[in-house]
Coordinates of C-alpha atoms in Angstrom, one line a residue:
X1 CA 63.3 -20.9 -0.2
X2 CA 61.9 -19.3 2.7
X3 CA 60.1 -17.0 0.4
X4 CA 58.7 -19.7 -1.7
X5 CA 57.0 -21.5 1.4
X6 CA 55.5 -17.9 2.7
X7 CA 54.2 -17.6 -1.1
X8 CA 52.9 -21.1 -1.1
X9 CA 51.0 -20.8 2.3
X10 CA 49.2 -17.3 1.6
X11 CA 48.0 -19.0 -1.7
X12 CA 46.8 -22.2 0.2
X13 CA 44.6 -19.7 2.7
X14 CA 43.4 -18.1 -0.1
X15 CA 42.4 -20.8 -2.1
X16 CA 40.6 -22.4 1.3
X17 CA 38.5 -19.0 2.0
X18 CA 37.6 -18.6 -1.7
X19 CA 36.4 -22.6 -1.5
X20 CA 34.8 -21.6 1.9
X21 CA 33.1 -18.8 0.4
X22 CA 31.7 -20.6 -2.6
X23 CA 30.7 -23.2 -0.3
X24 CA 28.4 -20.9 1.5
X25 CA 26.9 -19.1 -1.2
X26 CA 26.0 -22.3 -3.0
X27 CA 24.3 -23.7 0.4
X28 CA 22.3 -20.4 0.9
X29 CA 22.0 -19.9 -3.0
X30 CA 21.8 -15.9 -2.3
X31 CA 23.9 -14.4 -4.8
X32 CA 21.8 -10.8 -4.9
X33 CA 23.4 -7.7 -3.8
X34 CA 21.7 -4.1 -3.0
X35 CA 21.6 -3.8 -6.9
X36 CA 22.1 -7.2 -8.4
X37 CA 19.9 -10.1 -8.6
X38 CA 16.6 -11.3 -9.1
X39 CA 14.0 -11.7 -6.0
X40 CA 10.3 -12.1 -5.6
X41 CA 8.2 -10.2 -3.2
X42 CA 4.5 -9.7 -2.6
X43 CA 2.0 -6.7 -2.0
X44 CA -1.7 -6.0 -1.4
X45 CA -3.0 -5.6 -4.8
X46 CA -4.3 -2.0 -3.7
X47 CA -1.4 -0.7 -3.6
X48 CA -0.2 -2.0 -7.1
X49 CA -0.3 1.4 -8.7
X50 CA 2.6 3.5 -6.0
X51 CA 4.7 0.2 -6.4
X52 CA 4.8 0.1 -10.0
X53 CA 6.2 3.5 -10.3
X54 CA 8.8 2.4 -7.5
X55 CA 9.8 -0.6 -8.8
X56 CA 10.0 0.5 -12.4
X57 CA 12.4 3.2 -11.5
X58 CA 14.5 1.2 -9.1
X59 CA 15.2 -1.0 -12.1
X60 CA 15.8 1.0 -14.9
X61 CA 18.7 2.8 -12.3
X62 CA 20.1 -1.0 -11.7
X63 CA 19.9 -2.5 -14.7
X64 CA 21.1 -5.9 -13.2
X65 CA 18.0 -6.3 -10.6
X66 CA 14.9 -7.9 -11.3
X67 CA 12.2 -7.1 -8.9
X68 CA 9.0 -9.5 -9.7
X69 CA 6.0 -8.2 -7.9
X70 CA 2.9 -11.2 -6.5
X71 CA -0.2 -9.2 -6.4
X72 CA -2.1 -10.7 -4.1
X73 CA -4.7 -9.9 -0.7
X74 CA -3.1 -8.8 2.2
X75 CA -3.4 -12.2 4.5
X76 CA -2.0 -14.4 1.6
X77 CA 0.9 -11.8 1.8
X78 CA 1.8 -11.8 4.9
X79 CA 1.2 -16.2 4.8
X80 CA 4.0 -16.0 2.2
X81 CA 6.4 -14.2 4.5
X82 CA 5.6 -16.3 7.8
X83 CA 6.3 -19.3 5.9
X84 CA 9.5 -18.3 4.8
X85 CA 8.7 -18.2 1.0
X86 CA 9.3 -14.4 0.0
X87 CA 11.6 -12.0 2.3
X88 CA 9.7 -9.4 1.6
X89 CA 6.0 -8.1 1.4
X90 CA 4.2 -4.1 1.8
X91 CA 1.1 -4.4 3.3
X92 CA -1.5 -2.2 5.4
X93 CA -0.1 -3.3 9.0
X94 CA 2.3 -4.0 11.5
X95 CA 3.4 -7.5 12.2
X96 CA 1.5 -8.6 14.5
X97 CA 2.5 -9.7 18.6
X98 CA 2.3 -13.5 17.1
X99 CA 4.3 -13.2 14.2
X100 CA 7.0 -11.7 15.6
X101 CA 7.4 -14.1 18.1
X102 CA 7.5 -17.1 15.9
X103 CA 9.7 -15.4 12.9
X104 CA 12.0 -14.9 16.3
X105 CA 11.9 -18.0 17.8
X106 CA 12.8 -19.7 14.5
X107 CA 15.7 -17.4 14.8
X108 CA 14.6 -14.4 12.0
X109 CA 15.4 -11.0 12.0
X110 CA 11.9 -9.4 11.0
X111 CA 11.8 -5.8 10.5
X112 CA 9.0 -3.4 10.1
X113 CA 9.9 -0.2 8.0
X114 CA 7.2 3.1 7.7
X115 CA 6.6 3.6 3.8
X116 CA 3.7 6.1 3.6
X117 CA 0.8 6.9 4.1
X118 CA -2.3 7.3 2.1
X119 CA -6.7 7.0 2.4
X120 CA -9.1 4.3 2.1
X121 CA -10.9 6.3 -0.1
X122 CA -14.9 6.1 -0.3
X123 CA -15.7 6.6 -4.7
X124 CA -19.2 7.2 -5.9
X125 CA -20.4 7.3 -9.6
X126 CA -19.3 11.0 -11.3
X127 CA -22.8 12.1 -11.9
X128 CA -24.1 10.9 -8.0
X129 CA -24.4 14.7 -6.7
X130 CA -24.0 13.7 -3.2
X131 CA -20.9 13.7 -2.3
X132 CA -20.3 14.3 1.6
X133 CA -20.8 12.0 4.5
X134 CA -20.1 11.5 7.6
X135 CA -18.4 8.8 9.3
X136 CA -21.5 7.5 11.6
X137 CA -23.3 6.8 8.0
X138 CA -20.5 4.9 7.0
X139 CA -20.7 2.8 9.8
X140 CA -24.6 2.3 9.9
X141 CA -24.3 1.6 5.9
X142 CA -21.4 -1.5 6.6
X143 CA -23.8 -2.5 8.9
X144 CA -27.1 -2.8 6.9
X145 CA -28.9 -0.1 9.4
X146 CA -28.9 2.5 6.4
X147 CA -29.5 0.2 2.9
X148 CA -31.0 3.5 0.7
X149 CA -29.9 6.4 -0.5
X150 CA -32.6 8.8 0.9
X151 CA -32.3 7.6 4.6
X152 CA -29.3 9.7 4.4
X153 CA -30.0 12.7 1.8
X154 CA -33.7 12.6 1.8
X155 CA -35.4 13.0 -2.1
X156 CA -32.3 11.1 -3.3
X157 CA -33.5 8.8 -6.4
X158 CA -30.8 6.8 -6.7
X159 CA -32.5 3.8 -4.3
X160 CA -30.1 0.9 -2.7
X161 CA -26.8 1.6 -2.0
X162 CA -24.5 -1.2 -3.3
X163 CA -20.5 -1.1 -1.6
X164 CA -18.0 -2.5 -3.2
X165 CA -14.5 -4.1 -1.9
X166 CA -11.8 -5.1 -3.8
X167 CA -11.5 -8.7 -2.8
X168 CA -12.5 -10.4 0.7
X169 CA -9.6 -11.0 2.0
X170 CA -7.5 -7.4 1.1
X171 CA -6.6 -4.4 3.4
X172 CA -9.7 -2.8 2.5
X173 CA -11.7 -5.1 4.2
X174 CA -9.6 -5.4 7.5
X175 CA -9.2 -1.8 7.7
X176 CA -13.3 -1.8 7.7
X177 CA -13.8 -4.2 10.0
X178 CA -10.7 -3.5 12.4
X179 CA -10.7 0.3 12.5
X180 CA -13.8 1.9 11.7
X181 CA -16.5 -0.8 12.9
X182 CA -14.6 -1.2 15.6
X183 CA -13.2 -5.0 15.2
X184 CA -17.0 -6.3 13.6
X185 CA -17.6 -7.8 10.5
X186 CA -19.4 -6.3 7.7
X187 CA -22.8 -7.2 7.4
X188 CA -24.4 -5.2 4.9
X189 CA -26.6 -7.4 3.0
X190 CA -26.0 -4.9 -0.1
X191 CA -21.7 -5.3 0.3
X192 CA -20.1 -7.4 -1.8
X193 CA -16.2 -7.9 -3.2
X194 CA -14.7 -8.3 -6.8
X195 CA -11.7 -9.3 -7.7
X196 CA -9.3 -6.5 -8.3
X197 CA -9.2 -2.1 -7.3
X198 CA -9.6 -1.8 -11.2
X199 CA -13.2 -3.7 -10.8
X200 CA -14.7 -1.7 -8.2
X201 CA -13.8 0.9 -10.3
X202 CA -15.2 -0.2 -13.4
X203 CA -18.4 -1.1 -11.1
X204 CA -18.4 2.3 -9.6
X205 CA -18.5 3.9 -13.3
X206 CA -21.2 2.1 -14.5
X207 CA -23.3 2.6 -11.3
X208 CA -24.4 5.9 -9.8
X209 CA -25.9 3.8 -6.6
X210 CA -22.8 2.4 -5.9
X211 CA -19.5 3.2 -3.5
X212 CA -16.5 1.6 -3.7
X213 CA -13.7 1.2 -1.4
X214 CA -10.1 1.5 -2.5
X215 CA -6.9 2.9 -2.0
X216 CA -6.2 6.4 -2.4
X217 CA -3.3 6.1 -4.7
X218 CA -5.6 4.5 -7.4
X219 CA -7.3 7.7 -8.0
X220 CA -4.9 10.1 -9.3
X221 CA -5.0 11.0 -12.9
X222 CA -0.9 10.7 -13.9
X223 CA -1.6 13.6 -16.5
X224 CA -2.5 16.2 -13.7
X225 CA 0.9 17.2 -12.2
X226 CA -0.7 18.3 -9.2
X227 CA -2.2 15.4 -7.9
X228 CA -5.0 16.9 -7.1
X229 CA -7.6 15.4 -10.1
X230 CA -8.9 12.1 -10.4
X231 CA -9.8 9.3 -12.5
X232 CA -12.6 11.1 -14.6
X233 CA -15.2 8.1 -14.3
X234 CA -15.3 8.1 -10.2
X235 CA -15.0 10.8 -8.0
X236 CA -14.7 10.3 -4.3
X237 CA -16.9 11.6 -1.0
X238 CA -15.6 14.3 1.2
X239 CA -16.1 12.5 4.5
X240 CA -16.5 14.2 8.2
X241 CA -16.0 13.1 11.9
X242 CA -18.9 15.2 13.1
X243 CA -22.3 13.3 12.6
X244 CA -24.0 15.8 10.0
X245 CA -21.5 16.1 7.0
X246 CA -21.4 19.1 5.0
X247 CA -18.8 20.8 2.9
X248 CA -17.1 23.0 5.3
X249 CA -16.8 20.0 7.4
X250 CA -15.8 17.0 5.0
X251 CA -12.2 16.3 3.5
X252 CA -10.9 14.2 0.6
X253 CA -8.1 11.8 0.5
X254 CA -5.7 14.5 -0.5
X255 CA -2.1 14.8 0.6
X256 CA -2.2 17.6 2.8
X257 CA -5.5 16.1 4.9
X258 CA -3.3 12.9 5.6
X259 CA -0.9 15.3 6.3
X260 CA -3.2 17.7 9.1
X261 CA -5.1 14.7 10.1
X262 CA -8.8 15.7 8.6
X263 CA -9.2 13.3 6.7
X264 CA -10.2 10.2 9.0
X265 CA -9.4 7.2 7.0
X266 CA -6.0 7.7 6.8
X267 CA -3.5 4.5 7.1
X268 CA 0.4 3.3 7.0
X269 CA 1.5 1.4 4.9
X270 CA 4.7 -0.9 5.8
X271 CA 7.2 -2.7 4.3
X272 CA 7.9 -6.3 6.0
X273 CA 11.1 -7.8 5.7
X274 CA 12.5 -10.8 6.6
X275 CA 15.6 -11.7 5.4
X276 CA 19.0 -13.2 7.1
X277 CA 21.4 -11.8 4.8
X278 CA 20.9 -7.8 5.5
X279 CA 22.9 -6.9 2.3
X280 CA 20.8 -8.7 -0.5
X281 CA 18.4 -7.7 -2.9
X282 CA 15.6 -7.4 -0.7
X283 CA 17.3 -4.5 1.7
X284 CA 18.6 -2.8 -1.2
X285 CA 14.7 -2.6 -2.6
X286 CA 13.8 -1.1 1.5
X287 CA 16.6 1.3 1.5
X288 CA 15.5 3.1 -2.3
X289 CA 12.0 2.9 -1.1
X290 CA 12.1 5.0 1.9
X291 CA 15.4 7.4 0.4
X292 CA 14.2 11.1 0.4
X293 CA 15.7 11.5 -3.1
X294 CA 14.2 8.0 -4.5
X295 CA 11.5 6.4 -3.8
X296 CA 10.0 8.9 -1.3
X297 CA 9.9 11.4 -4.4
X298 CA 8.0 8.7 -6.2
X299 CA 5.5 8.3 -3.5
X300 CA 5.0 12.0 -3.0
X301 CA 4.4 12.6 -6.8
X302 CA 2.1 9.9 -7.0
X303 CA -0.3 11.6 -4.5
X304 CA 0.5 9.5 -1.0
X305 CA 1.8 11.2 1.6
X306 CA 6.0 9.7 2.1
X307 CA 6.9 8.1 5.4
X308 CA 10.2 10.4 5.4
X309 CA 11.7 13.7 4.2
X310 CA 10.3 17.6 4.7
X311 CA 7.3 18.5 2.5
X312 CA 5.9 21.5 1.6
X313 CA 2.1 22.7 0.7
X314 CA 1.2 25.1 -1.5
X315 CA -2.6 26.5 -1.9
X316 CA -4.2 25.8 -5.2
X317 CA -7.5 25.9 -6.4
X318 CA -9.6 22.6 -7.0
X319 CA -11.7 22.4 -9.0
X320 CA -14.1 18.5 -9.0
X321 CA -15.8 19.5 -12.1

């Protein structure tokens, strides 16, 4: 008898915490794992091309996990997050001192995770035979003190230079503004911005006055092991620190000039998370991401330079034609 009411009260617990536990789950309607589930999440649309390749693999190894990317500018991401809409975004920056006190005083666990690093890249037209400059002509051209090509390679025929951005509102644009004219807005009367990376590049093509600016990770042709080609339409400028640029003293957004620190328009990107339960979907994504073995490989073979693990350079010879 005594046996039968021990039997009969284990069940009763059980039966409370598997009622408890459904409870929960249906009040928080989370049912994702590491592997399992379905989540949205948004990214700068400059960065589309890396988090394809990322999210494509970290799918086909768990089968039951749907990641749906929202390609979008980099402030509408981060809006998404703040308002508690997505749990997780990968954008250009940090969060900032304000965010992080709000997403904390609403009780959030926001965390900011290294992903990699790559360059704003500066792309010209393929037959446009200058292809160095320095970062003091960059900054008069944003500003509309330099609007022609031959105010900075004199007998140039190529007349008024034309930039490009990818949309108003994107990474591109605050990196511009915030860290290479020095917090000021863009006020070239010649700038103006598309809608996507994949117009500026189409523009670019069909333009030999123009320069776009995108992401690095856009220009890498996927047929060229290497990495060290690009897209055959574009090519991009060698830019220098030092006020006259030249080729012994201008680098390209490779790898190994992220790497060194030559190449000056270098930036992190981050992932952003924000998410209560730390062993859902979301997390799971983070952790594959920034694994040496995983996503880090990924990034690395897609020409970025990865956040995390030991790299090694070998010489090779390049060859831009």
């Amino acid at each position: 008898m005594m046996k039968r009411i021990l039997t009969d009260f284990f069940f009763a617990i059980a039966a409370v915490a598997f009622i408890s536990s459904c409870a929960n789950e249906n009040k928080s309607g989370r049912t994702d794992t590491f592997t399992s589930g379905s989540i949205q999440f948004a990214a700068d649309e400059s960065f589309s091309p890396i988090i394809e390749e990322v999210r494509e693999l970290f799918e086909y190894k768990y089968p039951d996990a749907k990641l749906t990317p929202i390609y979008t500018n980099e402030s509408e991401a981060v809006d998404l997050l703040m308002k508690d809409s997505l749990w997780l975004i990968i954008t250009s920056r940090d969060y900032k001192p304000a965010e992080l006190e709000n997403l904390k005083a609403r009780k959030q666990f926001p965390l900011s995770i290294r992903m990699a690093y790559d360059g704003l890249a500066l792309v010209q037209n393929a037959q446009n035979t200058d292809s160095c400059i320095s970062v003091k002509d960059i900054r008069r051209i944003l500003t509309g003190e330099v609007k022609r090509w031959e105010e900075i390679y004199p007998g140039s025929k190529l007349g008024d230079i034309e930039i490009v951005f990818d949309n108003k509102k994107s990474s591109t644009v605050h990196y511009v503004e915030d860290s290479i004219l020095g917090g000021k807005p863009i006020t070239a009367p010649s700038a103006f911005a598309v809608d996507s990376t994949a117009e500026v590049v189409e523009y670019v093509e069909q333009h030999k006055s123009a320069i776009g600016l995108i992401g690095s990770n856009w220009l890498n042709d996927k047929r060229d092991s290497t990495n060290l080609t690009f897209k055959r339409g574009i090519r991009p400028m060698a830019v220098s620190t030092l006020d006259v640029a030249n080729d012994q003293n201008s680098y390209k957004p490779y790898q190994y000039y992220f790497y060194n620190g030559s190449y000056p328009f270098t930036r992190t990107l981050y992932i952003l998370l924000n998410d209560t339960n730390s062993h859902g979907l979301p997390t799971g994504f983070k952790n594959f991401i920034i694994s040496q073995n995983e996503g880090q490989m990924v990034i690395l073979k897609a020409g970025l330079l990865p956040a995390y693990g030991n790299i090694t350079f070998r010489s090779v010879h390049v060859n831009d034609e």
